[in-house]
Amino acid sequence: MLYFRQYRFDLASLSLYCEEEQIALRPKVAQLLSYFLTHPNQTVTREALLSALWQHGEFREAALTQSITELRQALNDSAQQPIFIKTVPQQGYHWICPVESPKKRRAEVLNKVTWAAVLMVFLTVGGVGMKTLFSADHVPFQSINKTRLIIFPLQNETGVDANAWWGYALEASLREQLHDQFQLLPKSQNAEFETEKNANKLTLTLKPMQQRFVLEAHYGNQTQQLVVEQLDEQFASVAGQLITQLNMHKQPQQSADTPINRGMSDYYRGVQALMEQGPKLAKAYFDAALLQMPNHVPSQLELAQLSWQMGEIEEAERRFAAISLTSAKVATQARFYLYYGEFYKARGQFTKALSQADQALLSAQRSQQVELIAMAYQLQADLYWTLQRWEAYQHAMNAAHTLIGSRSFAFSEARRSFYLANPPAAGPIEKTLLNLQNSRPVLEQAITYYQQTGQTMSLIQALFAYGQNYLVPVTITEPSLLRALALAKQGGYEFLEQQILSYLGFYYIQLHQGQTALQYLMQKRIDKRFLPSYEQQQLLIAMAYMDIALQSGDSEALQQAITAYKALLDSDYLYPVTRANVKLLFAWTWLKAGNLSAAEQLTQLAFADYQQLQLGEVETYAQYTQMYIHLLKNEPEQAILLMPTHSESQLVLLYGAVAAQMNHQEQLKQQLVAKLAELNNSGLLLTQLQQLEQQSATTPSVITGLIDAPYSVYCQSKWTIN
């Protein structure tokens, strides 16, 4: 046992205590604390910590940073004014708090406590108490090494779908009663159980039996059957009996004599309906639950969430404001902040949303529920992305990945992928390719699992994310997206339906099917108060018209694109990254229309915006667009001056080679052609350069006829689409 300030740390069990209360730490965080306490008063490099605790793994650096943050939070420490962990710039960390051994701590106790006080203690607690006071082996709360456990959703074999609600209720009660005893793996990890070699599983099946029911449970090598007289609100008692029969060493929290709370059955019927039948039926059940339990926070939360997702913004605001968290469990508090944060995000109120996400993370960490913690990190990541805080975004996503693996990217990253896969893009592109590769098999497993278990909402989300993964062949992604849309419409999942319609608009623009894209985009019913979604719809409509014009030369579509882009730039609200993208897209539209002056002005404005926003990847798009404009204006020297020193952009190298040819700089041209030849998918561009060499003069008309324009990469028209 080691002591520091009001804390003590058991090296054997890696357990941290503050006075009489045990503080929960993730295993890696506990190992990190152990390392610091056994290396006090010395600077420990990050390399030493990584070597000791994270020998392998892609996200080692991020995992260390996250663990340092969690350890500081657990100790109420501050990086700015540290009491325990001091950051040493360019070196590592220094544990600055004195650490005491049991022997030293006992000596100090004896020196500080007067014999009169010791006598008082002896008289109060007796001889046994005196022995305990000075026992080096005394640990007030014995640490429990938690076993990993997955509770699978109940299989309803009664032949009556309406009975499924009871399974949701039983599972929730089992989780509540087993939370302290086991490390409960998230429900969404059930689909990946085969990879969880060190986890136990609890499977449940409900079968009919002569006007009764039999609950069959499998846990480890045990199989137990429990007769259930009726599927009522006594699920907590049933859960307790089941835990006892399976020797899971937890006493039931509710006895058969406990008064029945009738409203809970409606609540769990609402949970079932939300997952399987749709939000309208779920809303009716949650309303019924509140009639019997007016202060039931989980029901209030679900209704607040459903209200805004069904377009009832004022109702949602009223419901969120009316919720009191005074007596709510900490996990429920975390869900409140997550729901409220999502609501603010949908309204475009990103600062308020981030505040809720921060509160959600604190509550989730107190609850020790891994899935809630990961969800809070993912909400933070979404908001950091929106606010262009790239370093914080990567930190949050890596933290989620550390907690739950590739599943953390399966939905968040896939939803964002169409901004990354194609220009105009924003943010760290190189990371997303890897994330989407990892998420593909995860989503394939999830789709199969949700189909088997009948969880419609989760199935829609999985199909939607899978359809957005641009590493999956188009022949697979298109049916996945269309099936997700059909299920969302059928079940009345309006919020999901609107999201899928947005992506289908971009998806068909990507395939040069602008008219089809418009068909889906025009189906969207967006309240303008949901600013991000409304803005996205208007941008995609403009892009669809632009795509039609670029592909067919349709003058009417070209004019509609110009009108739409002007309206966007004139709007009172436009997200900064979107405004920069609109300027570049508008410039490409003017290029197609032949207005070089307007195109050049907008490109320069877009380039300045991208520099200010630190979006290096899309900055390149504006850069080579300016180069192309200089080529058309017969200004090859200006195009060469714009070239970045080091670039692996095909169009930068292509336009640079054309400018070098126009300026008779043969050596520069050959260098650029050689670099272009080293890149993937450059064969067609090299052919264009060869055709250009055969022309008697390099005029603007020849360039536009032979050389790809900047917008050719817009939908990967000359690039590989699987």
PDB file of N, CA and C in Angstrom, residues 11 14 29 35 46 50 99 119 126 148 178 236 240 256-257 273 334 355 498 510 513 564 586 632 644 658 676:
ATOM      1  N   LEU A  11      -0.925  -1.613  -4.519  1.00  0.00           N
ATOM      2  CA  LEU A  11      -0.139  -2.046  -5.671  1.00  0.00           C
ATOM      3  C   LEU A  11      -0.530  -3.435  -6.145  1.00  0.00           C
ATOM      4  N   LEU A  14      -4.094  -2.933  -7.674  1.00  0.00           N
ATOM      5  CA  LEU A  14      -4.212  -1.724  -8.491  1.00  0.00           C
ATOM      6  C   LEU A  14      -5.512  -0.981  -8.173  1.00  0.00           C
ATOM      7  N   VAL A  29      -5.200   3.029 -16.706  1.00  0.00           N
ATOM      8  CA  VAL A  29      -5.012   4.214 -15.873  1.00  0.00           C
ATOM      9  C   VAL A  29      -4.434   3.811 -14.519  1.00  0.00           C
ATOM     10  N   TYR A  35       2.867   3.116 -12.006  1.00  0.00           N
ATOM     11  CA  TYR A  35       4.206   3.454 -12.531  1.00  0.00           C
ATOM     12  C   TYR A  35       4.696   4.764 -11.915  1.00  0.00           C
ATOM     13  N   ARG A  46       7.732  10.162 -22.086  1.00  0.00           N
ATOM     14  CA  ARG A  46       6.595   9.492 -22.727  1.00  0.00           C
ATOM     15  C   ARG A  46       7.043   8.166 -23.322  1.00  0.00           C
ATOM     16  N   LEU A  50       5.303   4.608 -22.695  1.00  0.00           N
ATOM     17  CA  LEU A  50       4.790   3.818 -23.819  1.00  0.00           C
ATOM     18  C   LEU A  50       5.438   2.442 -23.852  1.00  0.00           C
ATOM     19  N   VAL A  99       5.326  10.394  -1.772  1.00  0.00           N
ATOM     20  CA  VAL A  99       4.706   9.076  -1.663  1.00  0.00           C
ATOM     21  C   VAL A  99       5.275   8.381  -0.434  1.00  0.00           C
ATOM     22  N   LEU A 119      -5.730   6.307  23.745  1.00  0.00           N
ATOM     23  CA  LEU A 119      -6.509   5.674  24.807  1.00  0.00           C
ATOM     24  C   LEU A 119      -8.001   5.831  24.543  1.00  0.00           C
ATOM     25  N   GLY A 126     -12.401  -0.698  21.435  1.00  0.00           N
ATOM     26  CA  GLY A 126     -11.933  -1.946  22.015  1.00  0.00           C
ATOM     27  C   GLY A 126     -10.614  -2.401  21.423  1.00  0.00           C
ATOM     28  N   ARG A 148     -15.327  -9.740 -17.201  1.00  0.00           N
ATOM     29  CA  ARG A 148     -16.011  -9.143 -18.351  1.00  0.00           C
ATOM     30  C   ARG A 148     -17.241  -9.986 -18.690  1.00  0.00           C
ATOM     31  N   LEU A 178     -25.995  -6.202 -11.732  1.00  0.00           N
ATOM     32  CA  LEU A 178     -24.672  -6.817 -11.924  1.00  0.00           C
ATOM     33  C   LEU A 178     -23.574  -5.798 -12.165  1.00  0.00           C
ATOM     34  N   ALA A 236     -37.454  -7.086 -11.840  1.00  0.00           N
ATOM     35  CA  ALA A 236     -36.298  -6.935 -10.963  1.00  0.00           C
ATOM     36  C   ALA A 236     -36.164  -8.131 -10.035  1.00  0.00           C
ATOM     37  N   GLY A 240     -33.135 -10.898  -9.937  1.00  0.00           N
ATOM     38  CA  GLY A 240     -32.425 -11.286  -8.718  1.00  0.00           C
ATOM     39  C   GLY A 240     -32.422 -12.781  -8.509  1.00  0.00           C
ATOM     40  N   ALA A 256     -40.198 -10.069  -4.041  1.00  0.00           N
ATOM     41  CA  ALA A 256     -41.532 -10.269  -4.609  1.00  0.00           C
ATOM     42  C   ALA A 256     -42.580  -9.445  -3.878  1.00  0.00           C
ATOM     43  N   ASP A 257     -42.259  -9.008  -2.645  1.00  0.00           N
ATOM     44  CA  ASP A 257     -43.229  -8.241  -1.877  1.00  0.00           C
ATOM     45  C   ASP A 257     -43.180  -6.741  -2.179  1.00  0.00           C
ATOM     46  N   ALA A 273     -40.529  -0.533 -28.560  1.00  0.00           N
ATOM     47  CA  ALA A 273     -41.127   0.071 -29.753  1.00  0.00           C
ATOM     48  C   ALA A 273     -40.136   0.974 -30.472  1.00  0.00           C
ATOM     49  N   ALA A 334     -25.926  11.308 -17.447  1.00  0.00           N
ATOM     50  CA  ALA A 334     -25.068  11.287 -18.635  1.00  0.00           C
ATOM     51  C   ALA A 334     -25.910  11.258 -19.910  1.00  0.00           C
ATOM     52  N   SER A 355     -20.741  22.189 -24.420  1.00  0.00           N
ATOM     53  CA  SER A 355     -20.870  22.247 -22.957  1.00  0.00           C
ATOM     54  C   SER A 355     -21.619  21.027 -22.439  1.00  0.00           C
ATOM     55  N   GLN A 498     -34.389  11.673 -42.900  1.00  0.00           N
ATOM     56  CA  GLN A 498     -33.845  12.921 -43.438  1.00  0.00           C
ATOM     57  C   GLN A 498     -32.332  12.832 -43.627  1.00  0.00           C
ATOM     58  N   GLN A 510     -22.125  12.002 -56.696  1.00  0.00           N
ATOM     59  CA  GLN A 510     -20.837  11.320 -56.835  1.00  0.00           C
ATOM     60  C   GLN A 510     -20.823  10.392 -58.050  1.00  0.00           C
ATOM     61  N   GLN A 513     -25.180  11.365 -61.325  1.00  0.00           N
ATOM     62  CA  GLN A 513     -26.607  11.209 -61.571  1.00  0.00           C
ATOM     63  C   GLN A 513     -27.325  12.347 -60.852  1.00  0.00           C
ATOM     64  N   ALA A 564     -28.318  29.245 -56.985  1.00  0.00           N
ATOM     65  CA  ALA A 564     -28.291  28.569 -55.678  1.00  0.00           C
ATOM     66  C   ALA A 564     -27.048  28.957 -54.888  1.00  0.00           C
ATOM     67  N   PHE A 586     -18.511  27.513 -56.461  1.00  0.00           N
ATOM     68  CA  PHE A 586     -19.040  28.583 -57.308  1.00  0.00           C
ATOM     69  C   PHE A 586     -17.996  28.978 -58.360  1.00  0.00           C
ATOM     70  N   LEU A 632      -5.319  29.291 -68.525  1.00  0.00           N
ATOM     71  CA  LEU A 632      -6.315  29.762 -69.493  1.00  0.00           C
ATOM     72  C   LEU A 632      -6.095  31.237 -69.844  1.00  0.00           C
ATOM     73  N   PRO A 644       3.127  24.459 -54.906  1.00  0.00           N
ATOM     74  CA  PRO A 644       3.761  24.158 -53.618  1.00  0.00           C
ATOM     75  C   PRO A 644       5.123  23.494 -53.837  1.00  0.00           C
ATOM     76  N   VAL A 658       2.078  21.425 -67.633  1.00  0.00           N
ATOM     77  CA  VAL A 658       1.544  22.210 -68.758  1.00  0.00           C
ATOM     78  C   VAL A 658       2.161  23.602 -68.765  1.00  0.00           C
ATOM     79  N   LEU A 676       4.524  12.742 -61.342  1.00  0.00           N
ATOM     80  CA  LEU A 676       3.146  12.368 -61.638  1.00  0.00           C
ATOM     81  C   LEU A 676       3.038  10.882 -61.952  1.00  0.00           C
TER      82      LEU A 676
END
